[in-house]
Short mmCIF file of C-alpha atoms in Angstrom, two decimals:
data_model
loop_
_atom_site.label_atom_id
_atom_site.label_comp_id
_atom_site.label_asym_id
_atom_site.label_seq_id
_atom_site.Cartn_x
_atom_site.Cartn_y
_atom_site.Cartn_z
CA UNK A 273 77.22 51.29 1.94
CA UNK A 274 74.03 50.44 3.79
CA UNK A 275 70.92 52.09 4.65
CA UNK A 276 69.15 50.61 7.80
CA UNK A 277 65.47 52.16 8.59
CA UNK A 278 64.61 51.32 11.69
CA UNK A 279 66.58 52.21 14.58
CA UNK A 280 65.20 50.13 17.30
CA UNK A 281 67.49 47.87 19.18
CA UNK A 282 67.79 45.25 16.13
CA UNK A 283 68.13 47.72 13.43
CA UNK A 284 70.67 49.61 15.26
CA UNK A 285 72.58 46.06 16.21
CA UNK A 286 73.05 45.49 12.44
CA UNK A 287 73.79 49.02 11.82
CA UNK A 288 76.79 48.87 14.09
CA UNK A 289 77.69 44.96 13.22
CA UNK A 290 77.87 46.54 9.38
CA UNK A 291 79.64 49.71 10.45
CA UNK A 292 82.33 47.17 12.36
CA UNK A 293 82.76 45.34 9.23
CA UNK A 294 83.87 48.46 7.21
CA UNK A 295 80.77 49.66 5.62
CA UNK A 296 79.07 53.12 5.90
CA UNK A 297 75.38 52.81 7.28
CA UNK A 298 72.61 55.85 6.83
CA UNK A 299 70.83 54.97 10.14
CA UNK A 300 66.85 56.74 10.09
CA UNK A 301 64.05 55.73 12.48
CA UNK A 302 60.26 57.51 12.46
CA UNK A 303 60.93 58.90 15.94
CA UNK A 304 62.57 62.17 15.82
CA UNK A 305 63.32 62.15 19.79
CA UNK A 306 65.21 59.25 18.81
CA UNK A 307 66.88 60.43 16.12
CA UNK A 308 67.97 63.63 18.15
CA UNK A 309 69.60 61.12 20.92
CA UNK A 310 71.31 59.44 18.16
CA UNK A 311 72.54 62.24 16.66
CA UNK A 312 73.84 64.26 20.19
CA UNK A 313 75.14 60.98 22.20
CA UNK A 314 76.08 58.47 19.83
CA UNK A 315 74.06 55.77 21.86
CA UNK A 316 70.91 54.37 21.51
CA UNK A 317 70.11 55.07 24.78
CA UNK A 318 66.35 53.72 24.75
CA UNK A 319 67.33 50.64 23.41
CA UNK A 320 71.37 49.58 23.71
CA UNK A 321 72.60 51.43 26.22
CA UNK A 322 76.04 51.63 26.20
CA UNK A 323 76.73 50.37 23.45
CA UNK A 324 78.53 53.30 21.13
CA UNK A 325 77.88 53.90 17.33
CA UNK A 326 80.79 53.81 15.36
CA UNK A 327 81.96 56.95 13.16
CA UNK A 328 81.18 55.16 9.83
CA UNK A 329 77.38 55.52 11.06
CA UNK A 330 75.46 58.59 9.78
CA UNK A 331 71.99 59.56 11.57
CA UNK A 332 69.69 60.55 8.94
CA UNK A 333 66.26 62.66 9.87
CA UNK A 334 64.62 62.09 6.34
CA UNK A 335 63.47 58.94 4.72
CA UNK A 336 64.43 60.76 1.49
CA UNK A 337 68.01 61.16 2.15
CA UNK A 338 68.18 57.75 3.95
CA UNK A 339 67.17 56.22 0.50
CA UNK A 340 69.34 58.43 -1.45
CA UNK A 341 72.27 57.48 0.86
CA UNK A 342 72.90 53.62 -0.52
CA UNK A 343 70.77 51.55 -3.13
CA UNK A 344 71.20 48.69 -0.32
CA UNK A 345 68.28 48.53 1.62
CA UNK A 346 67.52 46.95 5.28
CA UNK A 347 64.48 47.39 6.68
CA UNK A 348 63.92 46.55 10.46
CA UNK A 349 60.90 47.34 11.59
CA UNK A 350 58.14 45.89 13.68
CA UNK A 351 56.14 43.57 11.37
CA UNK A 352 52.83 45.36 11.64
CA UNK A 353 54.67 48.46 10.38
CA UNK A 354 56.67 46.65 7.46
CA UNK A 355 54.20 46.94 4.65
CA UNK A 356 53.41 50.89 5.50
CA UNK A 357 57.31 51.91 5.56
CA UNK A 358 57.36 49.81 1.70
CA UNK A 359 54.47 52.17 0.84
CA UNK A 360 56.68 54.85 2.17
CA UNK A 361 59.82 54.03 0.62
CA UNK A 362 58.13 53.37 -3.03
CA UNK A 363 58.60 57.12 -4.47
CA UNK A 364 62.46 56.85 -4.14
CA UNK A 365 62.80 53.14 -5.05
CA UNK A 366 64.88 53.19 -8.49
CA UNK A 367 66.47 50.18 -10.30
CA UNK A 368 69.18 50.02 -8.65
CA UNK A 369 68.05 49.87 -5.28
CA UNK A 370 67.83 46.00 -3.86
CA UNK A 371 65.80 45.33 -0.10
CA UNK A 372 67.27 43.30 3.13
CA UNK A 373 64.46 42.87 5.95
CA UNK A 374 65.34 41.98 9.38
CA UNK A 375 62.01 41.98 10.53
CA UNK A 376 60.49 38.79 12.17
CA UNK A 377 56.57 38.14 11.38
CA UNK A 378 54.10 38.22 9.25
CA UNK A 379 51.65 41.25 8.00
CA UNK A 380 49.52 41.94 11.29
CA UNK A 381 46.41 42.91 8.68
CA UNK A 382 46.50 40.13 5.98
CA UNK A 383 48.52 37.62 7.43
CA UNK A 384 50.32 37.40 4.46
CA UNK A 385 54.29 36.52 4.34
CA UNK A 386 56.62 39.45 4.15
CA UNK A 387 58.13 38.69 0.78
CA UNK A 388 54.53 39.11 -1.07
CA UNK A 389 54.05 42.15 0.83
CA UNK A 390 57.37 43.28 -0.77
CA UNK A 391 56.66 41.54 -4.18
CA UNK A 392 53.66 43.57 -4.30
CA UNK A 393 54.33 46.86 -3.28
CA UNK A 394 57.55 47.13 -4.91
CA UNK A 395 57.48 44.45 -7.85
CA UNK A 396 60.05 42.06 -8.46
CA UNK A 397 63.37 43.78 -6.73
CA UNK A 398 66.16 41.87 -5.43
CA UNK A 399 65.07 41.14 -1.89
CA UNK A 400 65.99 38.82 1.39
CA UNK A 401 65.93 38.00 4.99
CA UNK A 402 68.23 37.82 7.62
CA UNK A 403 66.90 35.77 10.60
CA UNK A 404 68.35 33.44 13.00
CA UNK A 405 69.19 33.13 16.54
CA UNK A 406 70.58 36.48 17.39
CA UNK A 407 69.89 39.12 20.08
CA UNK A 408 70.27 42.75 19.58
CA UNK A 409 72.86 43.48 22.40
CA UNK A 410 74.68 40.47 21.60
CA UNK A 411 75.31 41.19 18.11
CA UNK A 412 75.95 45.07 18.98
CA UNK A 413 78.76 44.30 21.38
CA UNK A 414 80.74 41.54 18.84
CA UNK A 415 79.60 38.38 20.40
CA UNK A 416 79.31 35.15 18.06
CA UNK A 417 76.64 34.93 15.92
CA UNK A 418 75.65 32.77 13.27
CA UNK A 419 72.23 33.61 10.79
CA UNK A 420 70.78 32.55 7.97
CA UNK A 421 69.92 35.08 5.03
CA UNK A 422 67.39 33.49 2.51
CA UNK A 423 67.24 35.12 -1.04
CA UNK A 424 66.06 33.51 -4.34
CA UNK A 425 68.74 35.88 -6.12
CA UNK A 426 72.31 34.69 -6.05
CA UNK A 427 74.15 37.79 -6.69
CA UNK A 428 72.23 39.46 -3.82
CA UNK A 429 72.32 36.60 -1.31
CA UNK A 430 76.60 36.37 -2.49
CA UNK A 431 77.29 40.38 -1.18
CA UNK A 432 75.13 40.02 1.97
CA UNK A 433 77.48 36.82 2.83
CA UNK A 434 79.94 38.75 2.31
CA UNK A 435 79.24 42.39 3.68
CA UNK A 436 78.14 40.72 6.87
CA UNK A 437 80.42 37.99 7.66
CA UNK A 438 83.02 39.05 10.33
CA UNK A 439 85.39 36.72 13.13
CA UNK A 440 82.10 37.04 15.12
CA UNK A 441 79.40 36.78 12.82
CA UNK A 442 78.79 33.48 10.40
CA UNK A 443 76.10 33.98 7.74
CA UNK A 444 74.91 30.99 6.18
CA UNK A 445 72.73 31.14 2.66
CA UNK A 446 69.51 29.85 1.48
CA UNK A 447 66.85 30.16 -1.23
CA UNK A 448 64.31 29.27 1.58
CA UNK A 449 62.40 32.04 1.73
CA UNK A 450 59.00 30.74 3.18
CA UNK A 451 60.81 28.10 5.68
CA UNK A 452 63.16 31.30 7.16
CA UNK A 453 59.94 33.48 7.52
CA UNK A 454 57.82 30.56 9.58
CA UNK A 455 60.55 29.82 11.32
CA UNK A 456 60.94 33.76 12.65
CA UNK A 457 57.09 33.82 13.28
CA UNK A 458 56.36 30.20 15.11
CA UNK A 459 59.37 30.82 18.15
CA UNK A 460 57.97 33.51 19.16
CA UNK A 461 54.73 32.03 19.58
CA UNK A 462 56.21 29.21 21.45
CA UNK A 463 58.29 31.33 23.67
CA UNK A 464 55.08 32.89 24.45
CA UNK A 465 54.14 29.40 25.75
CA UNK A 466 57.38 28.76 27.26
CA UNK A 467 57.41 31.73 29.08
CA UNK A 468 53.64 30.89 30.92
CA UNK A 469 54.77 27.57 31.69
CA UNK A 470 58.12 28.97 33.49
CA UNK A 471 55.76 31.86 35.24
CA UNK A 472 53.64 29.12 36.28
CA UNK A 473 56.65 27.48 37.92
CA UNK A 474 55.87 24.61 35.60
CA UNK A 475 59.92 23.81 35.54
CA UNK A 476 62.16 22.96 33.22
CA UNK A 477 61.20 19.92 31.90
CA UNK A 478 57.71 21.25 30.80
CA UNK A 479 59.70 24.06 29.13
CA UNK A 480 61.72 21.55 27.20
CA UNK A 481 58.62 19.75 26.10
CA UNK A 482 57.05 22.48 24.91
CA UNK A 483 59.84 23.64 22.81
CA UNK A 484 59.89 20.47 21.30
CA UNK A 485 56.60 20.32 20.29
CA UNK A 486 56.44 23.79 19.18
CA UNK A 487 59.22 22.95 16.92
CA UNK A 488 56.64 20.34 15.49
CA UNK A 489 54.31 22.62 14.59
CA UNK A 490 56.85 24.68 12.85
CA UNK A 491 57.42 21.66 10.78
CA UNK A 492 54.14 20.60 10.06
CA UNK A 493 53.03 24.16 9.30
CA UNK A 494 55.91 24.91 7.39
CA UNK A 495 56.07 21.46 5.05
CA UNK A 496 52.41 22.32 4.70
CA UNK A 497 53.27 25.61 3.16
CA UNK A 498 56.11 24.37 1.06
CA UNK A 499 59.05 25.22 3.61
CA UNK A 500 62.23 22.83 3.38
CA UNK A 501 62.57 20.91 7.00
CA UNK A 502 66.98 21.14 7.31
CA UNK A 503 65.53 25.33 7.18
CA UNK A 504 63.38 24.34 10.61
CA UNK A 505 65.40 21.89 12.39
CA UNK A 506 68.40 24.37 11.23
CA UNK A 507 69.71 28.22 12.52
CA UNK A 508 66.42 29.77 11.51
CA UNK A 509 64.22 27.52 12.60
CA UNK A 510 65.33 25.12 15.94
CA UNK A 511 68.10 27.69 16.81
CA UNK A 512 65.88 30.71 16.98
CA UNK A 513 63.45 28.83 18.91
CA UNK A 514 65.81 27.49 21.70
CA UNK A 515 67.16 30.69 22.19
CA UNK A 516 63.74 32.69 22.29
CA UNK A 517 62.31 30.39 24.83
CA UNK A 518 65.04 30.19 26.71
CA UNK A 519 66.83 33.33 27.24
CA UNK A 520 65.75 36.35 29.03
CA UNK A 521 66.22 38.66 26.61
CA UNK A 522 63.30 37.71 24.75
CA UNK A 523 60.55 39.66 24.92
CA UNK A 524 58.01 37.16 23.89
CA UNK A 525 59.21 34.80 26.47
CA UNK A 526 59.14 37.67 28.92
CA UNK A 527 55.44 38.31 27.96
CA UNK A 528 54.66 35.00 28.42
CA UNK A 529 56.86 34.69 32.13
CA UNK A 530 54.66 37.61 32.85
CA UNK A 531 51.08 36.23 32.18
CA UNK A 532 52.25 33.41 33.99
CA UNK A 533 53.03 35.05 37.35
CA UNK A 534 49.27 36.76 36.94
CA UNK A 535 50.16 40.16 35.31
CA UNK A 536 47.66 41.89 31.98
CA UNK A 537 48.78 42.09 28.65
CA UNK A 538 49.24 45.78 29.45
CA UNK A 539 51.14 45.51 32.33
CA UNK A 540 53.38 42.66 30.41
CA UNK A 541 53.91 45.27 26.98
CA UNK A 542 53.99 48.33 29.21
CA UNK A 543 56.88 47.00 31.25
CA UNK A 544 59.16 45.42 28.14
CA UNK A 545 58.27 48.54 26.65
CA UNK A 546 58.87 47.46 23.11
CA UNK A 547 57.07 45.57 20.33
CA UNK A 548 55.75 41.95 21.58
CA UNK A 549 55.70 40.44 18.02
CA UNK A 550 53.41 37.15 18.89
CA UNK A 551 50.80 39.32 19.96
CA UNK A 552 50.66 40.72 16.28
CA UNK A 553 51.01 37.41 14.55
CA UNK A 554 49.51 34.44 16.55
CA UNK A 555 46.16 34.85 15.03
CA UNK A 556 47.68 34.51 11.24
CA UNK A 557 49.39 32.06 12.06
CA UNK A 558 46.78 30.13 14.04
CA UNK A 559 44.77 30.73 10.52
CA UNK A 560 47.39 29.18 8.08
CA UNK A 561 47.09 26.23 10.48
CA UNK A 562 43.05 26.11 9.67
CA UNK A 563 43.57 26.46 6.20
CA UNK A 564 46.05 24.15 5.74
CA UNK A 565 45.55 21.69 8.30
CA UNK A 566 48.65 21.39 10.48
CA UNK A 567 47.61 20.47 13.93
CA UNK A 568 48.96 23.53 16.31
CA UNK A 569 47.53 23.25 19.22
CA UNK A 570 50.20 25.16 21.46
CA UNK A 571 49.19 27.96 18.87
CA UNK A 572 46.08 27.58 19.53
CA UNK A 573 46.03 27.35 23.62
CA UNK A 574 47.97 30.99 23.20
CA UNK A 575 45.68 32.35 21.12
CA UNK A 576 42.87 31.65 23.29
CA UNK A 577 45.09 33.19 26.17
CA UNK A 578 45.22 36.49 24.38
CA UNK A 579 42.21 36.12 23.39
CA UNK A 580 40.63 35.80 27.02
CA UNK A 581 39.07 32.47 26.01
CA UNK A 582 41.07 31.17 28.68
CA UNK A 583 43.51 31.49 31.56
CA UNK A 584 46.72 30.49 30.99
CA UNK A 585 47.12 27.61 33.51
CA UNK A 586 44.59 26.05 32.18
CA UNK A 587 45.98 26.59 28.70
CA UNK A 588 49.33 24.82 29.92
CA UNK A 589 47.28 21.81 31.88
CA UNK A 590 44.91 21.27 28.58
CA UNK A 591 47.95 20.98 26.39
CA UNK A 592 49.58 17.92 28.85
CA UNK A 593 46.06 16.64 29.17
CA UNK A 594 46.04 15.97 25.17
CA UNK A 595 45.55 12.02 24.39
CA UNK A 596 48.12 10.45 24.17
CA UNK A 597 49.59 9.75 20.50
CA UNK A 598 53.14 8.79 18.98
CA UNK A 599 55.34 10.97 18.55
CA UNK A 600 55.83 10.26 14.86
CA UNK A 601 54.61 7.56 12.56
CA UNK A 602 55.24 3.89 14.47
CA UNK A 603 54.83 1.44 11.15
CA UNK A 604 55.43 -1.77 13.59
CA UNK A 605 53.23 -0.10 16.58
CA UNK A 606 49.95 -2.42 16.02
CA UNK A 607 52.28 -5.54 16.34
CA UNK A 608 53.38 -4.40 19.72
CA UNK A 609 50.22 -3.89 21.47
#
């Protein structure tokens, strides 16, 4: 049995993939209009409409009894509210209980990764991720689906293989904690840049470049920071990046198609009308990049975007307007010319 808290759209994906699998899930989210349409229809109306929870799911109102309900935690909640639902959860942590997270980002206040917000709110538990290239509706509706789950405990990382793995869904392991939480951070970044260049009408080829050279700055940020690179050329890393940037069902590339057709941040968040997770992390990440050195510079150009530093066309024209340099190390290159 599972507890999932969080019943957005990806929380509530995973509660049904689980459910589907065999296992009971305790399903709790903060909003208690929410919880009432959960409870009366069966359907997450707000966010998977449609889509019907199976019996084997149980709507709970109370964090209390959501904890009590399964020592097998997932949390999967917005990344700016993932350290505050820890703090939350603490009183009714016990021994037994071991933590999943879903939840793609870093802290919005420290910047810090999500494990050592974990580590130090709740000490040295059995804890993981689960990240990948997966949409919410997708997964909810049994569509194929492979993910990475990073863990540096064996026994836990061995049951969440196996509780989630289904014809549909392939789980592959890792003890790559740091490379699976850059990886989850950095695409949605890019798709923000992806997005602007497709609002723009920039086409598809600029769209292509960019993903490619946002996946370098995954790389070079994440090798920087200790990350293994077959974690960001893999599922986690390259994977969840195509897809972001590419697919409509992104919300970060959706924010980004929207400042790039002329709209406000507002009007681009009020009309996805759910959590645009770039806008809470591109300034930590753009600061690991100072402090470590990696050279980011689509990072930077959205940054600067959000920030009002500067429009986004000329965001997108500065970053093809970059001197020219190899693309990697040429050791024969001063021979040539």
């Amino acid at each position: 049995m599972f507890s999932m808290l969080g019943n957005g759209s990806w929380g509530t994906a995973i509660a049904i993939h689980l459910a589907k699998q065999g296992h009971p899930v305790s399903l709790w989210g903060r909003e208690e209009d929410l919880t009432a349409i959960l409870t009366e229809q069966r359907i997450n109306t707000r966010y998977l409409p449609g889509v019907k929870l199976p019996d084997n799911i149980a709507i709970e109102s109370s964090l209390a009894s959501a904890m009590a309900a399964s020592k097998q935690i997932i949390v999967g909640v917005p990344s700016h509210a993932f350290a505050s639902l820890l703090t939350s959860i603490k009183p009714y942590w016990t021994a037994e209980h071991r933590l999943l997270w879903i939840t793609k980002g870093l802290d919005a206040d420290s910047g810090a990764f999500l494990h050592s917000i974990a580590e130090r709110i709740l000490g040295a538990v059995p804890m993981a991720i689960l990240s990948g290239p997966s949409f919410a509706k997708e997964v909810a509706v049994g569509l194929p689906t492979a993910v990475v789950v990073a863990t540096k405990n064996a026994k836990w990382g061995h049951d969440l293989v196996t509780a989630f793995s289904g014809p549909q869904f392939r789980i592959y392991p890792s003890d790559d904690l740091i490379g699976v939480q850059i990886g989850s951070v950095v695409k949605n970044i890019v798709a923000v840049a992806a997005g602007i260049g497709d609002g723009l009408g920039f086409g598809a080829n600029a769209r292509a470049a960019l993903i490619a050279r946002g996946l370098a700055e995954m790389i070079r940020l994440g090798e920087k920071l200790g990350a293994q690179r077959d974690t960001l050329i893999g599922l986690a890393g390259c994977g969840d990046m195509i897809l972001t940037c590419t697919d409509n069902q992104s919300r970060n590339r959706r924010f980004g198609l929207a400042l790039g057709t002329g709209k406000t941040q507002d009007q681009a968040v009020a009309e996805i009308g759910q959590v645009v997770e770039a806008i809470h992390n591109v300034a930590q990440v753009h600061e690991l990049a100072l402090k470590t050195g990696a050279d980011m510079p689509i990072t930077t150009a959205v940054r600067d975007i959000l920030n009002h530093v500067t429009s986004p066309k000329t965001a997108v024209d500065a970053l093809f307007a970059r001197p020219t340099k190899a693309e990697y190390s040429l050791a024969n290159w001063h021979e040539i010319v």
